[in-house]
Amino acid sequence: METVRRLYSEIGNDDSENIVEAVMKNDCKFIFRYLDKGGDLTVTDERKETLLHKASRNNHFEVVDVLIKAGLDVNAKNRYGDTPLHLAVQFRNAYVVYKLIFEGADVNQQNVRGVTPLHLASARGNIQILNLLLDSNSKLNLADENGAKPIHYGVRSGKASVILHLLNNGASLNDCDDRKNTVLHYACSKGDDELVAYVLRHLTVNDSRNIYHETPLHIAAEKCSLETVKLLLNNGYNPLALNLNGQTPEEVAKAKGRPEIAEFLRQYLRSEDYKEKFAKYPLHRAACNNQYEVLVQMLDSSQINEFDYFGKSLMYYAVNCGSLKTVDYLWKRGARLNAVDEFGQSALLIAIYNEDLPLIEYLLKRNANVNEIYYGRSFLSRAVLRNNYELSKLLIDYGADVNYIDSRHRTIYSYALEFASEEIIELLVEKKASLV
């Protein structure tokens, strides 16, 4: 304490009216005089906030240092479960974030809503703070109370650089929240046309639906520009997809008071572009829309593995819409499970992207390759990176290699330490995974 007194004894004007004001103003002179008179720094307010919480709202390195050296807990929680680090990140105070982490702040602490400092940093869009957290082993795949992960919060920043940064550190555009909304659903909900375009350039799975059976096109019809609606159509998003209310994107646009979008979609269904890209492939549309009876009536075995205009097979669409009945029918008719699209993605990979456990187990029982490597990652690596215990255990039960080392010379266990829960780490130890 004597060291910080020497360093900061001249910081401030000693004109604060009380200790809270002194902390907010970085008035170290007042704080030292307050301590000399026997003042208590462990006071909390009605929100159970400590003085360190209040100091973390401001980018004053000195007062934060004084309070920590005086013994205040860097991991103390207020009534909302926020630590000082949550508040420092929320208010974009990089110097304080650095100091708190250096002094032992838990970067993976979740508040009562399940939000971590990394969630907040992703939403705020401060790359410097994002780097500080990621370099300190912040877990990318901790979810909030709604299942949203930092990459979903990154959409709120409106910055493609934040999304790219998270992707480069192991996040996935295919991550879903509890309502099965992907990053693209979030970008469309925000009405951010530039971010939608960016996500589409990096996405390998399309037409994914949330629990309300809404595709990104349904949401874009309500929230986004006409150009974004066109972009989604050009990327294979189905204009006739039905949500749980039985509405197409056109009908959503009409109901939400967007006549220009509704009229465009109505006219599009009569266009040559629609005929060439969608209507020409009725079987693929049936598989995409989970129209099992239509598929059974129309399917010719010679067409079983054909790709449509967008480079997708019938099996791709059946897996992506989660129809186990259709997948089983196609498999029994000779549909292949490997290379179900032009990118060479397997049916199992698509199911893993969607975290569809019943479908994953179905495919594994039919000898899908549990140890397939796609873009340098095994399926078990992907499950661990997504912090999905059930998926990790299922893959291991079907023979996934727990000792796989990727092109970065990293083991699955090393990723678990960085991204996964204690439950997954214990599972890998139990299965004798290589630790280095």
Coordinates of C-alpha atoms in Angstrom, one line a residue, residues 57-305:
R57 CA -16.9 2.5 -15.0
N58 CA -14.2 5.2 -15.5
N59 CA -10.9 4.7 -17.2
H60 CA -8.8 5.8 -14.2
F61 CA -6.0 3.3 -13.8
E62 CA -4.7 4.9 -10.6
V63 CA -7.8 4.6 -8.4
V64 CA -8.4 1.1 -9.5
D65 CA -4.9 0.2 -8.5
V66 CA -5.4 1.8 -5.1
L67 CA -8.6 -0.1 -4.4
I68 CA -7.1 -3.4 -5.5
K69 CA -4.0 -2.9 -3.3
A70 CA -6.3 -2.0 -0.5
G71 CA -7.8 -5.5 -0.7
L72 CA -11.0 -5.1 -2.7
D73 CA -12.1 -8.2 -4.5
V74 CA -11.6 -8.0 -8.3
N75 CA -14.3 -10.7 -8.7
A76 CA -16.9 -9.3 -6.5
K77 CA -20.4 -9.4 -7.9
N78 CA -23.2 -6.8 -7.7
R79 CA -26.8 -7.9 -7.5
Y80 CA -26.9 -8.4 -11.3
G81 CA -23.9 -10.7 -11.1
D82 CA -21.6 -8.2 -12.8
T83 CA -18.0 -8.1 -11.8
P84 CA -15.8 -4.9 -12.1
L85 CA -14.5 -6.5 -15.3
H86 CA -18.0 -6.6 -16.8
L87 CA -18.4 -2.9 -16.1
A88 CA -14.9 -1.9 -17.4
V89 CA -15.7 -3.8 -20.7
Q90 CA -19.1 -2.3 -20.9
F91 CA -17.8 1.2 -20.6
R92 CA -14.8 0.4 -23.0
N93 CA -12.2 1.2 -20.4
A94 CA -9.2 -0.7 -21.9
Y95 CA -6.6 0.4 -19.2
V96 CA -8.9 -0.8 -16.4
V97 CA -9.7 -4.1 -18.3
Y98 CA -5.9 -4.7 -18.5
K99 CA -5.4 -3.9 -14.8
L100 CA -8.2 -6.1 -13.6
I101 CA -7.1 -9.1 -15.7
F102 CA -3.5 -8.6 -14.5
E103 CA -4.8 -8.7 -10.9
G104 CA -6.6 -11.9 -11.4
A105 CA -10.1 -11.0 -12.6
D106 CA -12.0 -14.1 -13.9
V107 CA -12.5 -13.4 -17.6
N108 CA -15.2 -16.1 -17.9
Q109 CA -17.4 -15.0 -15.0
Q110 CA -21.1 -14.9 -16.0
N111 CA -23.6 -12.5 -14.6
V112 CA -27.2 -13.5 -13.7
R113 CA -28.1 -13.4 -17.4
G114 CA -25.2 -15.6 -18.3
V115 CA -23.3 -12.7 -20.0
T116 CA -19.5 -12.8 -19.9
P117 CA -17.1 -9.9 -20.4
L118 CA -16.4 -11.3 -23.9
H119 CA -20.1 -11.0 -24.8
L120 CA -20.0 -7.4 -23.8
A121 CA -16.7 -6.7 -25.6
S122 CA -18.1 -8.3 -28.8
A123 CA -21.2 -6.1 -28.7
R124 CA -19.2 -3.0 -28.0
G125 CA -16.8 -3.7 -30.9
N126 CA -13.6 -2.6 -29.2
I127 CA -10.9 -4.7 -30.8
Q128 CA -8.3 -3.8 -28.2
I129 CA -10.5 -5.0 -25.3
L130 CA -11.5 -8.1 -27.4
N131 CA -7.8 -9.0 -27.8
L132 CA -7.1 -8.5 -24.1
L133 CA -9.9 -11.0 -23.2
L134 CA -9.1 -13.5 -25.9
D135 CA -5.4 -13.4 -25.0
S136 CA -6.4 -14.2 -21.4
N137 CA -8.3 -17.4 -22.4
S138 CA -11.8 -16.0 -22.5
K139 CA -14.1 -18.8 -23.7
L140 CA -15.8 -18.1 -27.0
N141 CA -18.6 -20.5 -26.5
L142 CA -20.1 -19.7 -23.1
A143 CA -23.8 -18.9 -23.7
D144 CA -26.1 -16.4 -22.1
E145 CA -29.5 -17.2 -20.7
N146 CA -30.9 -17.4 -24.2
G147 CA -28.1 -19.5 -25.6
A148 CA -26.4 -16.5 -27.4
K149 CA -22.6 -16.6 -27.7
P150 CA -20.1 -13.8 -28.1
I151 CA -20.3 -14.1 -31.9
H152 CA -24.1 -13.4 -31.8
Y153 CA -23.4 -10.3 -29.6
G154 CA -20.7 -9.3 -32.2
V155 CA -23.5 -8.7 -34.7
R156 CA -24.7 -5.8 -32.4
S157 CA -21.4 -4.0 -32.9
G158 CA -22.2 -3.8 -36.6
K159 CA -18.5 -4.4 -37.3
A160 CA -17.3 -7.1 -39.7
S161 CA -13.9 -6.8 -38.1
V162 CA -15.3 -8.1 -34.8
I163 CA -17.0 -11.1 -36.5
L164 CA -13.7 -11.9 -38.3
H165 CA -11.7 -11.6 -35.1
L166 CA -14.0 -14.0 -33.3
L167 CA -13.9 -16.4 -36.3
N168 CA -10.1 -16.4 -36.4
N169 CA -10.1 -17.3 -32.7
G170 CA -12.4 -20.3 -33.1
A171 CA -16.0 -19.1 -33.2
S172 CA -18.4 -20.4 -35.8
L173 CA -21.0 -18.6 -38.0
N174 CA -23.2 -21.7 -37.6
D175 CA -23.5 -21.3 -33.8
C176 CA -27.1 -21.2 -32.8
D177 CA -28.8 -19.8 -29.7
D178 CA -31.6 -21.6 -27.9
R179 CA -34.1 -20.6 -30.6
K180 CA -31.8 -22.0 -33.3
N181 CA -31.0 -18.5 -34.6
T182 CA -27.7 -18.4 -36.4
V183 CA -25.4 -15.4 -36.8
L184 CA -27.1 -14.7 -40.1
H185 CA -30.5 -14.6 -38.4
Y186 CA -29.1 -12.0 -36.0
A187 CA -27.6 -9.9 -38.8
C188 CA -31.0 -9.9 -40.6
S189 CA -32.8 -9.1 -37.4
K190 CA -30.5 -6.1 -36.9
G191 CA -31.3 -5.0 -40.5
D192 CA -27.6 -4.6 -41.1
D193 CA -27.2 -5.0 -44.9
E194 CA -23.4 -4.8 -44.9
L195 CA -23.0 -7.4 -42.2
V196 CA -25.5 -9.8 -43.9
A197 CA -23.4 -9.6 -47.0
Y198 CA -20.2 -10.2 -45.0
V199 CA -21.7 -13.3 -43.3
L200 CA -23.0 -14.7 -46.5
R201 CA -19.5 -14.6 -48.0
H202 CA -18.2 -16.8 -45.3
L203 CA -21.1 -19.2 -44.8
T204 CA -21.1 -22.7 -46.1
V205 CA -24.6 -23.8 -44.8
N206 CA -27.7 -22.0 -46.0
D207 CA -31.4 -21.8 -45.4
S208 CA -31.1 -22.8 -41.8
R209 CA -34.3 -22.3 -39.8
N210 CA -34.9 -21.3 -36.2
I211 CA -37.5 -23.0 -33.9
Y212 CA -40.2 -20.9 -35.6
H213 CA -39.1 -22.3 -39.0
E214 CA -38.0 -18.8 -40.0
T215 CA -35.1 -18.6 -42.5
P216 CA -32.9 -15.5 -42.7
L217 CA -35.1 -14.5 -45.7
H218 CA -38.2 -14.4 -43.6
I219 CA -36.4 -12.0 -41.2
A220 CA -34.9 -10.0 -44.0
A221 CA -38.3 -9.5 -45.6
E222 CA -39.3 -7.6 -42.5
K223 CA -36.0 -5.9 -41.5
C224 CA -33.6 -5.5 -44.4
S225 CA -33.3 -3.7 -47.7
L226 CA -34.4 -5.0 -51.0
E227 CA -30.8 -5.5 -52.1
T228 CA -30.3 -7.8 -49.1
V229 CA -33.4 -9.8 -50.0
K230 CA -32.0 -10.2 -53.5
L231 CA -28.7 -11.3 -52.1
L232 CA -30.3 -14.0 -50.0
L233 CA -32.2 -15.3 -53.0
N234 CA -29.0 -15.4 -55.0
N235 CA -27.5 -17.5 -52.3
G236 CA -30.2 -20.1 -52.3
Y237 CA -32.6 -18.9 -49.6
N238 CA -36.0 -20.3 -50.5
P239 CA -38.7 -17.7 -51.3
L240 CA -41.4 -20.3 -50.7
A241 CA -40.2 -21.5 -47.3
L242 CA -43.0 -21.5 -44.7
N243 CA -42.6 -20.4 -41.1
L244 CA -44.7 -21.9 -38.3
N245 CA -47.5 -19.6 -39.1
G246 CA -47.5 -20.9 -42.7
Q247 CA -46.1 -17.7 -44.1
T248 CA -43.7 -17.2 -46.9
P249 CA -41.2 -14.4 -46.9
E250 CA -43.6 -12.5 -49.2
E251 CA -46.4 -12.9 -46.7
V252 CA -44.2 -11.8 -43.9
A253 CA -43.3 -8.6 -45.8
K254 CA -46.9 -7.9 -46.5
A255 CA -47.9 -8.4 -42.9
K256 CA -45.1 -6.2 -41.6
G257 CA -46.0 -3.3 -43.9
R258 CA -43.3 -3.6 -46.4
P259 CA -45.2 -3.5 -49.8
E260 CA -42.1 -3.0 -51.9
I261 CA -40.4 -6.2 -50.6
A262 CA -43.7 -8.1 -50.9
E263 CA -44.3 -7.0 -54.4
F264 CA -40.7 -7.9 -55.4
L265 CA -41.0 -11.4 -54.0
R266 CA -44.4 -11.9 -55.7
Q267 CA -42.9 -10.9 -59.0
Y268 CA -39.8 -12.9 -58.4
L269 CA -41.8 -16.1 -58.3
R270 CA -42.8 -15.4 -62.0
S271 CA -39.3 -14.6 -63.1
E272 CA -36.8 -16.5 -65.3
D273 CA -34.3 -16.3 -62.4
Y274 CA -36.7 -18.2 -60.1
K275 CA -37.4 -20.8 -62.7
E276 CA -33.7 -21.3 -63.4
K277 CA -32.5 -21.4 -59.8
F278 CA -35.5 -22.9 -57.9
A279 CA -38.4 -24.2 -60.0
K280 CA -36.2 -26.3 -62.2
Y281 CA -35.4 -28.5 -59.2
P282 CA -38.7 -29.5 -57.6
L283 CA -37.3 -32.5 -55.8
H284 CA -34.7 -30.3 -54.1
R285 CA -37.4 -27.8 -53.1
A286 CA -39.5 -30.6 -51.7
A287 CA -36.5 -31.8 -49.6
C288 CA -35.8 -28.3 -48.5
N289 CA -39.4 -27.7 -47.4
N290 CA -39.6 -31.1 -45.7
Q291 CA -42.4 -32.2 -48.1
Y292 CA -41.9 -35.9 -47.6
E293 CA -44.9 -37.1 -49.5
V294 CA -44.1 -35.0 -52.6
L295 CA -40.5 -36.4 -52.6
V296 CA -41.7 -40.0 -52.4
Q297 CA -44.1 -39.5 -55.3
M298 CA -41.6 -37.7 -57.6
L299 CA -38.2 -39.3 -56.8
D300 CA -36.4 -41.2 -59.5
S301 CA -33.4 -43.1 -58.3
S302 CA -31.3 -41.7 -61.1
Q303 CA -31.7 -38.2 -59.5
I304 CA -30.9 -39.3 -55.9
N305 CA -27.4 -37.6 -55.8

